[in-house]
mmCIF file of C-alpha atoms in Angstrom:
data_model
loop_
_atom_site.group_PDB
_atom_site.id
_atom_site.type_symbol
_atom_site.label_atom_id
_atom_site.label_comp_id
_atom_site.label_asym_id
_atom_site.label_seq_id
_atom_site.Cartn_x
_atom_site.Cartn_y
_atom_site.Cartn_z
ATOM 1 C CA MET A 1 -89.367 9.671 47.890
ATOM 2 C CA LYS A 2 -87.260 6.654 48.789
ATOM 3 C CA TYR A 3 -86.141 6.089 45.167
ATOM 4 C CA PRO A 4 -84.127 9.327 44.873
ATOM 5 C CA ILE A 5 -82.383 8.421 48.129
ATOM 6 C CA ILE A 6 -81.548 4.931 46.863
ATOM 7 C CA PHE A 7 -80.306 6.394 43.573
ATOM 8 C CA ALA A 8 -78.127 8.904 45.418
ATOM 9 C CA ALA A 9 -76.736 6.128 47.601
ATOM 10 C CA LEU A 10 -75.878 4.033 44.550
ATOM 11 C CA LEU A 11 -74.155 6.985 42.909
ATOM 12 C CA SER A 12 -72.011 7.490 45.980
ATOM 13 C CA PHE A 13 -70.544 4.010 45.482
ATOM 14 C CA THR A 14 -69.491 4.620 41.907
ATOM 15 C CA SER A 15 -66.032 5.928 41.241
ATOM 16 C CA LEU A 16 -65.652 9.106 39.242
ATOM 17 C CA SER A 17 -62.445 7.677 37.853
ATOM 18 C CA SER A 18 -64.193 4.659 36.342
ATOM 19 C CA TRP A 19 -65.132 6.455 33.163
ATOM 20 C CA ALA A 20 -66.092 4.704 29.992
ATOM 21 C CA VAL A 21 -63.345 4.577 27.415
ATOM 22 C CA ASP A 22 -64.254 5.040 23.783
ATOM 23 C CA PRO A 23 -63.473 1.797 21.915
ATOM 24 C CA PHE A 24 -61.868 3.861 19.134
ATOM 25 C CA THR A 25 -59.378 5.289 21.645
ATOM 26 C CA VAL A 26 -58.539 1.777 22.828
ATOM 27 C CA GLU A 27 -58.039 0.697 19.212
ATOM 28 C CA LEU A 28 -55.730 3.664 18.556
ATOM 29 C CA TYR A 29 -53.776 2.821 21.700
ATOM 30 C CA GLN A 30 -53.445 -0.836 20.685
ATOM 31 C CA THR A 31 -52.219 -0.015 17.178
ATOM 32 C CA SER A 32 -50.179 3.140 17.797
ATOM 33 C CA CYS A 33 -49.106 3.636 21.407
ATOM 34 C CA LYS A 34 -48.931 0.294 23.167
ATOM 35 C CA ILE A 35 -45.729 -0.840 21.469
ATOM 36 C CA CYS A 36 -43.707 1.798 23.362
ATOM 37 C CA HIS A 37 -45.895 2.836 26.290
ATOM 38 C CA GLU A 38 -46.736 -0.639 27.582
ATOM 39 C CA GLU A 39 -43.131 -1.309 28.629
ATOM 40 C CA GLY A 40 -41.773 2.248 28.724
ATOM 41 C CA VAL A 41 -39.519 1.832 25.684
ATOM 42 C CA GLY A 42 -37.028 4.681 25.260
ATOM 43 C CA GLY A 43 -38.223 6.461 28.385
ATOM 44 C CA ALA A 44 -41.881 6.580 27.338
ATOM 45 C CA PRO A 45 -44.172 6.818 30.368
ATOM 46 C CA ARG A 46 -45.723 3.416 31.007
ATOM 47 C CA SER A 47 -49.435 3.236 30.334
ATOM 48 C CA PHE A 48 -51.764 3.255 33.350
ATOM 49 C CA ASP A 49 -48.903 4.045 35.775
ATOM 50 C CA ASP A 50 -49.688 7.093 37.913
ATOM 51 C CA SER A 51 -46.090 7.616 38.979
ATOM 52 C CA ALA A 52 -44.871 7.542 35.372
ATOM 53 C CA TRP A 53 -47.360 10.232 34.354
ATOM 54 C CA ALA A 54 -47.476 12.465 37.459
ATOM 55 C CA GLU A 55 -44.561 14.752 36.588
ATOM 56 C CA ARG A 56 -45.621 14.991 32.952
ATOM 57 C CA LEU A 57 -49.225 15.807 33.865
ATOM 58 C CA SER A 58 -47.988 18.510 36.256
ATOM 59 C CA LYS A 59 -46.627 20.366 33.208
ATOM 60 C CA GLY A 60 -50.141 20.537 31.785
ATOM 61 C CA LYS A 61 -51.995 18.734 29.056
ATOM 62 C CA ASP A 62 -51.135 21.472 26.557
ATOM 63 C CA THR A 63 -47.453 20.581 26.978
ATOM 64 C CA LEU A 64 -48.179 16.866 26.628
ATOM 65 C CA LEU A 65 -50.243 17.547 23.520
ATOM 66 C CA ALA A 66 -47.459 19.688 22.030
ATOM 67 C CA HIS A 67 -44.977 16.863 22.685
ATOM 68 C CA ALA A 68 -47.323 14.322 21.100
ATOM 69 C CA ILE A 69 -47.819 16.503 18.022
ATOM 70 C CA GLY A 70 -44.228 17.645 17.567
ATOM 71 C CA GLY A 71 -42.396 14.656 18.966
ATOM 72 C CA PHE A 72 -40.355 14.523 22.145
ATOM 73 C CA LYS A 73 -37.066 12.791 22.871
ATOM 74 C CA GLY A 74 -37.445 9.309 21.332
ATOM 75 C CA MET A 75 -41.070 9.793 20.291
ATOM 76 C CA PRO A 76 -41.576 10.838 16.670
ATOM 77 C CA PRO A 77 -44.151 13.512 15.795
ATOM 78 C CA LEU A 78 -47.640 12.056 16.343
ATOM 79 C CA GLY A 79 -46.043 8.925 17.761
ATOM 80 C CA MET A 80 -47.090 6.048 15.559
ATOM 81 C CA CYS A 81 -50.487 7.621 14.790
ATOM 82 C CA SER A 82 -50.050 9.790 11.721
ATOM 83 C CA ASP A 83 -53.830 10.003 11.224
ATOM 84 C CA CYS A 84 -54.622 11.083 14.783
ATOM 85 C CA THR A 85 -56.393 14.381 15.345
ATOM 86 C CA LYS A 86 -55.646 16.648 18.308
ATOM 87 C CA GLU A 87 -58.784 15.277 19.952
ATOM 88 C CA ASP A 88 -57.550 11.706 19.417
ATOM 89 C CA LEU A 89 -54.217 12.584 21.013
ATOM 90 C CA VAL A 90 -55.910 14.207 24.020
ATOM 91 C CA ASP A 91 -58.079 11.099 24.428
ATOM 92 C CA LEU A 92 -54.989 8.883 24.199
ATOM 93 C CA ILE A 93 -53.148 10.960 26.808
ATOM 94 C CA ASP A 94 -56.176 10.757 29.117
ATOM 95 C CA TYR A 95 -56.444 7.010 28.545
ATOM 96 C CA MET A 96 -52.772 6.176 29.075
ATOM 97 C CA SER A 97 -52.413 8.423 32.116
ATOM 98 C CA ALA A 98 -55.463 6.978 33.909
ATOM 99 C CA GLU A 99 -54.374 4.232 36.276
ATOM 100 C CA ASP A 100 -57.726 2.440 36.150
ATOM 101 C CA ALA A 101 -58.467 2.830 32.433
ATOM 102 C CA GLN A 102 -57.321 -0.605 31.384
#
């Protein structure tokens, strides 16, 4: 009986926000998104910066996905990832907008 209690206690110390990032998503970020999002080039929201993403996330992920697919302001359609699927783009948005993902 003590093992379930220990397990539950250990789970309580883990952060829900410390999710595992798919290495493929990290690779896509490195090759397609980092060049603009790392420094906020052309008004791009900086990666892993809650304040840079808060207003954008408040508009909903569907809006962010539509902007990623169709382009938005200085960002070309699909950014620099012409082979990305919708799922890839959603994963990239989740990755870049998570403060503790790096």
